[in-house]
Short mmCIF file of C-alpha atoms and ligand atoms in Angstrom, two decimals:
data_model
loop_
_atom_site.label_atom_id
_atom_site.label_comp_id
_atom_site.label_asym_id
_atom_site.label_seq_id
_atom_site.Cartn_x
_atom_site.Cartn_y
_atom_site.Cartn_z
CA UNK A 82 -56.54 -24.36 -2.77
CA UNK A 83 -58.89 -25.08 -5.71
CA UNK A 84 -62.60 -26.14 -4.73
CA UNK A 85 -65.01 -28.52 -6.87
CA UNK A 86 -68.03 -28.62 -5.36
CA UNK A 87 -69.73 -32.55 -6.61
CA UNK A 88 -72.54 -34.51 -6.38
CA UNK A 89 -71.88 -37.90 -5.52
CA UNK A 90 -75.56 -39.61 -5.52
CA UNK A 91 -78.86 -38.12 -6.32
CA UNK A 92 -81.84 -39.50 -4.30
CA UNK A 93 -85.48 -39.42 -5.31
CA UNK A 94 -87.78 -40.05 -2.40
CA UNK A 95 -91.47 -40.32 -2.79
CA UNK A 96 -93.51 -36.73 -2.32
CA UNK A 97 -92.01 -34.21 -4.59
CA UNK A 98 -92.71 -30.84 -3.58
CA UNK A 99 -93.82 -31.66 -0.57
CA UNK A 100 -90.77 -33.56 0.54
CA UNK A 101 -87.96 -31.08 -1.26
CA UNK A 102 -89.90 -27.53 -1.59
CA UNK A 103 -89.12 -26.98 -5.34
CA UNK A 104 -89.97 -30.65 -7.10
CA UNK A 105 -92.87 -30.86 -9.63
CA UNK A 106 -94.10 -34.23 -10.19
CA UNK A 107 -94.23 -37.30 -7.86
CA UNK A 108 -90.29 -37.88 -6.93
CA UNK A 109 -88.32 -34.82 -5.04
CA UNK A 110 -84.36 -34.52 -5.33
CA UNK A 111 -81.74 -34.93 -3.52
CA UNK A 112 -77.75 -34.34 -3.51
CA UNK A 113 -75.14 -35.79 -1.72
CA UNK A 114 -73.24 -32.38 -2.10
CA UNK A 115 -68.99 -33.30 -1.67
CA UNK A 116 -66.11 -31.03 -2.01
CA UNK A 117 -62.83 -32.12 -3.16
CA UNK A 118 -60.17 -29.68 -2.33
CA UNK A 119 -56.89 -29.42 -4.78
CA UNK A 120 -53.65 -28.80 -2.39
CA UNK A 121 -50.45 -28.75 -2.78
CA UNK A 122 -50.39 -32.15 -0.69
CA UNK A 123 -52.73 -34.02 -2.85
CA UNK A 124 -56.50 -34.38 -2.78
CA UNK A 125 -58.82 -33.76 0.14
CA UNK A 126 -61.93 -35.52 0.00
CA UNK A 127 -64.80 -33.84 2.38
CA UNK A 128 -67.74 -36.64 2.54
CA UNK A 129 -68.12 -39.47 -0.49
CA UNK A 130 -72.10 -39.82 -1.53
CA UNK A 131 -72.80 -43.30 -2.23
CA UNK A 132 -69.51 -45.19 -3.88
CA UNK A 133 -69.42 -47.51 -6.75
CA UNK A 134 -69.65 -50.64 -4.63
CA UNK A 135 -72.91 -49.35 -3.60
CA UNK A 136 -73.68 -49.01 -7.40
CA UNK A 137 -72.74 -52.46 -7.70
CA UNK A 138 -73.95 -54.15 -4.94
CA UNK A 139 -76.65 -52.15 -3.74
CA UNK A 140 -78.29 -54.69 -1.47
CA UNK A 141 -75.73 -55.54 0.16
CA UNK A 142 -74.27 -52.29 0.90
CA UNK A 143 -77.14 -50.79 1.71
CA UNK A 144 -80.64 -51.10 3.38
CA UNK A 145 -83.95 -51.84 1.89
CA UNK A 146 -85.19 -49.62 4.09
CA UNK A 147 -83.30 -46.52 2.91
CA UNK A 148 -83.13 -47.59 -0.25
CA UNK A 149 -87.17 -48.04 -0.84
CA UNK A 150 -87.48 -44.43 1.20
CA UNK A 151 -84.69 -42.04 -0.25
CA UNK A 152 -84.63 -44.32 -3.61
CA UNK A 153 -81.54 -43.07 -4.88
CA UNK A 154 -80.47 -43.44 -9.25
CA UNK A 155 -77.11 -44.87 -8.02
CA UNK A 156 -75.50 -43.48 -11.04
CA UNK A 157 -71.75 -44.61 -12.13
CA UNK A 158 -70.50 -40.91 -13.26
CA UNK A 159 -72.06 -39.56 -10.03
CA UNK A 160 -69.75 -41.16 -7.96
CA UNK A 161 -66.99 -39.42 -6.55
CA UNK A 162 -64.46 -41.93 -7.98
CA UNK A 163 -66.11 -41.16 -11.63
CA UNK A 164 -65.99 -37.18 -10.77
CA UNK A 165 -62.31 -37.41 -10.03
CA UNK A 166 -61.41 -39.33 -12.92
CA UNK A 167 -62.96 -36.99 -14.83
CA UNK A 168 -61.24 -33.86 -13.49
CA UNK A 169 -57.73 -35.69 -14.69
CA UNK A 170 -56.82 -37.52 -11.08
CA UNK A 171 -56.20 -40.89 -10.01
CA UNK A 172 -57.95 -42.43 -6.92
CA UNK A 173 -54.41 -42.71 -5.28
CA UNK A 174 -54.29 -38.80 -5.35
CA UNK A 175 -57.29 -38.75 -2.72
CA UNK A 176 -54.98 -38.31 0.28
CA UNK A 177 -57.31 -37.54 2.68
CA UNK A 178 -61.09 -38.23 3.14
CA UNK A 179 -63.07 -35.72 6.23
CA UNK A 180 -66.33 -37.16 6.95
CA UNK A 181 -69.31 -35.44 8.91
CA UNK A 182 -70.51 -38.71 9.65
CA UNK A 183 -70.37 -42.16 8.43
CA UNK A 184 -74.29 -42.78 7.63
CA UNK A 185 -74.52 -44.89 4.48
CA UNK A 186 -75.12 -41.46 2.02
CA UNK A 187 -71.57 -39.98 3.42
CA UNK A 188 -69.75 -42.56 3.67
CA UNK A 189 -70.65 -44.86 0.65
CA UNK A 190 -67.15 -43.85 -1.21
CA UNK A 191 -64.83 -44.04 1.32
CA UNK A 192 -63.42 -47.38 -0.09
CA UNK A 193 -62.48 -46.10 -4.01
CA UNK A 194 -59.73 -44.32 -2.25
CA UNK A 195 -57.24 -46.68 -1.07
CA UNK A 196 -54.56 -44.38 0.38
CA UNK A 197 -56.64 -41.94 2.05
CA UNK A 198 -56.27 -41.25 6.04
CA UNK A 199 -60.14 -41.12 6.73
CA UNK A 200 -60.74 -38.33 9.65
CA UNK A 201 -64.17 -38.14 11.57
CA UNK A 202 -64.93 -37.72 15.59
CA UNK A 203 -63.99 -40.55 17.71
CA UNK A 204 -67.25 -40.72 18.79
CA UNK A 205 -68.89 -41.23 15.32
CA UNK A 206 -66.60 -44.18 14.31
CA UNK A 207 -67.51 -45.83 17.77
CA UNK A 208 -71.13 -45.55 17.43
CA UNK A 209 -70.75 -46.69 14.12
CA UNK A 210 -69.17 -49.58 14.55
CA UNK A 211 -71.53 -50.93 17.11
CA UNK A 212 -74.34 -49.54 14.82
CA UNK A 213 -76.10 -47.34 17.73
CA UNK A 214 -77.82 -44.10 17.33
CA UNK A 215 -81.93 -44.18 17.18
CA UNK A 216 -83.87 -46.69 17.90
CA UNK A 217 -85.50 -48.36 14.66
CA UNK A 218 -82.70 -46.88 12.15
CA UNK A 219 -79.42 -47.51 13.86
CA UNK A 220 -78.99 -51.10 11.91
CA UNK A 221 -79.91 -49.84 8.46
CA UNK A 222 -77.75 -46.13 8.69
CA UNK A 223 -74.78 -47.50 9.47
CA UNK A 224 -73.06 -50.16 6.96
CA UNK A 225 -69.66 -51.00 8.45
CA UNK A 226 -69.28 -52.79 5.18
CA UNK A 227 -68.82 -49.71 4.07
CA UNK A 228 -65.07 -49.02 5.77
CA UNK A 229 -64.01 -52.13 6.79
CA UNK A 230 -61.00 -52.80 5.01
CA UNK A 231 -59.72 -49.36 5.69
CA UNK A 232 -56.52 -48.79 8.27
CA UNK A 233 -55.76 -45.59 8.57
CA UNK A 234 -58.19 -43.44 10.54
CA UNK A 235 -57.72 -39.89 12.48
CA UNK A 236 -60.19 -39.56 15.32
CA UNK A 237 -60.99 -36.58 17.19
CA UNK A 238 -62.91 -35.55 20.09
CA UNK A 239 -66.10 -34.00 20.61
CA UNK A 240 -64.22 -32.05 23.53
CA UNK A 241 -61.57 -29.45 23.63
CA UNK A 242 -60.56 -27.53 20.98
CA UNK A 243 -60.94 -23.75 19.94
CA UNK A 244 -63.56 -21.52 19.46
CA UNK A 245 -64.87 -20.46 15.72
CA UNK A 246 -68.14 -17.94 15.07
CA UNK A 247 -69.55 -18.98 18.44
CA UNK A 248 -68.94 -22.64 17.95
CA UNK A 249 -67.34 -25.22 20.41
CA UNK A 250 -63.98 -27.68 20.20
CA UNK A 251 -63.03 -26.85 16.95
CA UNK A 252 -60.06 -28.27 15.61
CA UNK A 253 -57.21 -28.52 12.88
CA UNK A 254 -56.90 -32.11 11.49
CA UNK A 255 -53.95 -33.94 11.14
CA UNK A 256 -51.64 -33.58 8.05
CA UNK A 257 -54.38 -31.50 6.51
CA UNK A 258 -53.46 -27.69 5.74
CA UNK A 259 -54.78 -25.40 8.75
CA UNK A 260 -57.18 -23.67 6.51
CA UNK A 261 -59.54 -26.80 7.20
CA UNK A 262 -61.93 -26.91 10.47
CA UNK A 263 -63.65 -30.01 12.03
CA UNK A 264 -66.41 -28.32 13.64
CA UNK A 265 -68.96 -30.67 16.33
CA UNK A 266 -72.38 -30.48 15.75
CA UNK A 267 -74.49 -33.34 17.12
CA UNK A 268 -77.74 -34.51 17.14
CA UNK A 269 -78.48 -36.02 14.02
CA UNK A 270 -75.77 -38.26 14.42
CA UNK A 271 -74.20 -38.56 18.13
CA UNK A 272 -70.43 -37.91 16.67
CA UNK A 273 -71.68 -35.49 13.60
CA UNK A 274 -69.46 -32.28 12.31
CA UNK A 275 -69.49 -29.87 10.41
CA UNK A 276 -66.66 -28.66 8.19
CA UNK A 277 -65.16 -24.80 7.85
CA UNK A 278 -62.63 -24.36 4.92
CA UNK A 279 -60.94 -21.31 4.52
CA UNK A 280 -60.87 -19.88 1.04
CA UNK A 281 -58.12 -17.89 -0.10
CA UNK A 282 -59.44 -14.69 -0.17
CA UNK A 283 -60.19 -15.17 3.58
CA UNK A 284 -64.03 -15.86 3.65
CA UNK A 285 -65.46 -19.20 4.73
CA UNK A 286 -67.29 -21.56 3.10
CA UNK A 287 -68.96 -24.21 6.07
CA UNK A 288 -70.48 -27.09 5.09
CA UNK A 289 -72.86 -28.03 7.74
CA UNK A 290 -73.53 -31.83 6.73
CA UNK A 291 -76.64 -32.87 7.93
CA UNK A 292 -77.19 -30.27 10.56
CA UNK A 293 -80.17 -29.06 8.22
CA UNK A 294 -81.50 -29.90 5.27
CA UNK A 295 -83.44 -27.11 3.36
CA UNK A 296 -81.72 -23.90 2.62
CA UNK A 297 -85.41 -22.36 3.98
CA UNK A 298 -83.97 -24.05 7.79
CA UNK A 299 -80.93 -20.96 8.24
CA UNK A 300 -82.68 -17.94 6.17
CA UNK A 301 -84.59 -15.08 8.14
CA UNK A 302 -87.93 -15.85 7.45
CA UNK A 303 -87.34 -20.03 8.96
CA UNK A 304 -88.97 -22.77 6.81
CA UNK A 305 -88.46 -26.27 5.83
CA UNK A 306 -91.10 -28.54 3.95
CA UNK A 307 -92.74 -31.06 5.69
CA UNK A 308 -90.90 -34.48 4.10
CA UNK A 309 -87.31 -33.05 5.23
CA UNK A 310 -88.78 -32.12 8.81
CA UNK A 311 -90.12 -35.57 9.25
CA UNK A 312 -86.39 -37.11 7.74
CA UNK A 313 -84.82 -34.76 9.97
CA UNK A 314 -86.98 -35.86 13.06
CA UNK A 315 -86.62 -39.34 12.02
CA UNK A 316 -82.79 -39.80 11.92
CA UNK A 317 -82.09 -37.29 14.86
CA UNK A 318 -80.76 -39.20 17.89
CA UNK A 319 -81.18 -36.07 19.98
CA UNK A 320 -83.46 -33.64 19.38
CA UNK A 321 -82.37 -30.76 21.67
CA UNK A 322 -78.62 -31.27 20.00
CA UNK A 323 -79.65 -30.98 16.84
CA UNK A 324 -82.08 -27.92 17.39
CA UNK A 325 -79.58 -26.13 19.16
CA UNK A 326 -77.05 -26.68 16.59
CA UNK A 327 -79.31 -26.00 14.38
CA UNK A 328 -79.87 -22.59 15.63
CA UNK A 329 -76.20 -22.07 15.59
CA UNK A 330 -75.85 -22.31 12.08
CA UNK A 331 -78.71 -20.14 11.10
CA UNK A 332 -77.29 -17.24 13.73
CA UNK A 333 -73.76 -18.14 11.66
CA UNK A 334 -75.68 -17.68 8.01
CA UNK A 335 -77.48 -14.73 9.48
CA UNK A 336 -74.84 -12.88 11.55
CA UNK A 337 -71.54 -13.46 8.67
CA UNK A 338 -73.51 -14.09 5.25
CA UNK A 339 -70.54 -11.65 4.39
CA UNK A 340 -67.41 -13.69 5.47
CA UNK A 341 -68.79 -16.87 5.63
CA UNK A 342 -71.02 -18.88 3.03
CA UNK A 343 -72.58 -22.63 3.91
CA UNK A 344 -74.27 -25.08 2.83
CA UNK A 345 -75.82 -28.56 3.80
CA UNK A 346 -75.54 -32.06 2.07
CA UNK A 347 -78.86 -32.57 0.42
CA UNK A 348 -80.43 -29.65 -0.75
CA UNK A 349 -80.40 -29.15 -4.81
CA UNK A 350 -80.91 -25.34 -4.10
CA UNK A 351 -77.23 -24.71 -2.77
CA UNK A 352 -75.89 -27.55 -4.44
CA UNK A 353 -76.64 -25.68 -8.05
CA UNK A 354 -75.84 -22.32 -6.95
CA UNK A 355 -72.13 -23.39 -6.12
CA UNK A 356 -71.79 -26.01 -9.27
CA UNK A 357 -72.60 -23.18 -11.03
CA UNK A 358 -70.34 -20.96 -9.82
ZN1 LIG B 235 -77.16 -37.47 4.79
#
């Protein structure tokens, strides 16, 4: 399996340093970090950043809400569609999209891929589709107009499953090599997961979604600036969940830094130090 590690939509929120740790100046930024995995089966698509019918239609994909507080550049070539294209594929190569969640900055591409299965938790796609999930942003985080026109879903539940580095119901997904994990992890979301791939020299990389934010959130000495904390506590729909989970990871980075390397969805930090790699 080959890995690219993409960013499919930069964001630029108000507060620079003080909302991403590192940003001089007034805006911070953010990634939408992706991963699209080359098998022998076709593409594997793991989350999709904002998609270019978000570019186009930005207003009516999205919320003014979201869009006036994360501001994102919406860029054409950021997209994932643009990023495969530009590797040598075709969208119809994208056999399979795996989603953490389906908030509007995951789930934004899912729709340039016409023949991919989409898999995510059962629970996810139903809370979703009736748009629950916090109080004030449950109608602006989820855009069903973002995967409505797609058929072919594989759900999975939060239940069951194996164990993996201390975590809960972990499972295989269907028609995807066993080398790829769905792995539970509410409390942003009510039906979020992470996702474990297994590289081939046997170590892990685990992308946590939006379990945490700042790389600062799962190192020894625990930080995270204040703009992410308050985004964090913001679109959390429960709080003990996600600080539990939360903990999880950080005893996983802590514990296994040696067989297993992660990484979350937004923060530039990781993002560069895998591009780059
Ligand atoms: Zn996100």
């Amino acid at each position: 399996m080959k890995i690219h590690h993409l960013n499919c939509g930069t964001c630029c929120p108000v507060g620079g340093k003080l909302f991403d740790g590192y940003s001089s100046g007034l805006s911070a930024h953010l990634v939408c970090h992706c991963l699209l995995i080359e098998t022998n089966d076709g593409l594997i698509l793991i989350d999709t950043g904002y998609g270019t019918q978000d570019n186009r239609r930005p207003r009516e994909r999205l919320s003014d809400f979201f869009l006036a507080l994360n501001r994102p550049r919406l860029l054409p070539q950021e997209t994932a569609l643009a990023q495969v294209r530009a590797l040598g594929f075709r969208p119809e190569d994208v056999r399979h999209i795996v989603v953490t969640h389906l908030d509007f900055d995951h789930a934004g591409g899912i729709e340039d891929f016409p023949n991919a299965r989409i898999h995510v938790t059962a629970r996810e796609k139903e809370v979703a589709d009736q748009r629950r999930g916090g109080v004030f942003v449950s109608r602006k985080r989820y855009r069903p107009q973002q995967w409505d026109t797609v058929a072919n879903w594989s759900l999975y539940p939060l239940g069951g499953g194996e164990r993996w580095f201390g975590f809960d119901a972990v499972r295989g997904l269907e028609g995807l090599p066993p080398e790829i994990l769905l792995v539970p992890l509410a409390g942003h979301t009510w039906g979020h997961a992470g996702i474990a791939v297994q590289e081939d020299d046997g170590r892990w990389l685990f992308y946590a979604g939006d379990a945490y934010f700042h790389h600062g959130e799962v190192s020894a000495q625990r930080h995270c600036p204040p703009g992410l904390a308050g985004y964090q506590r913001l679109m959390q729909v429960d709080a003990e969940a996600r600080r539990v989970n939360q903990r999880r990871v950080r005893a996983l980075a802590l514990d296994h830094g040696d067989s297993v390397r992660l990484f979350c969805a937004h923060d530039r930090t990781e993002f560069d130090a895998f591009a780059r790699a």
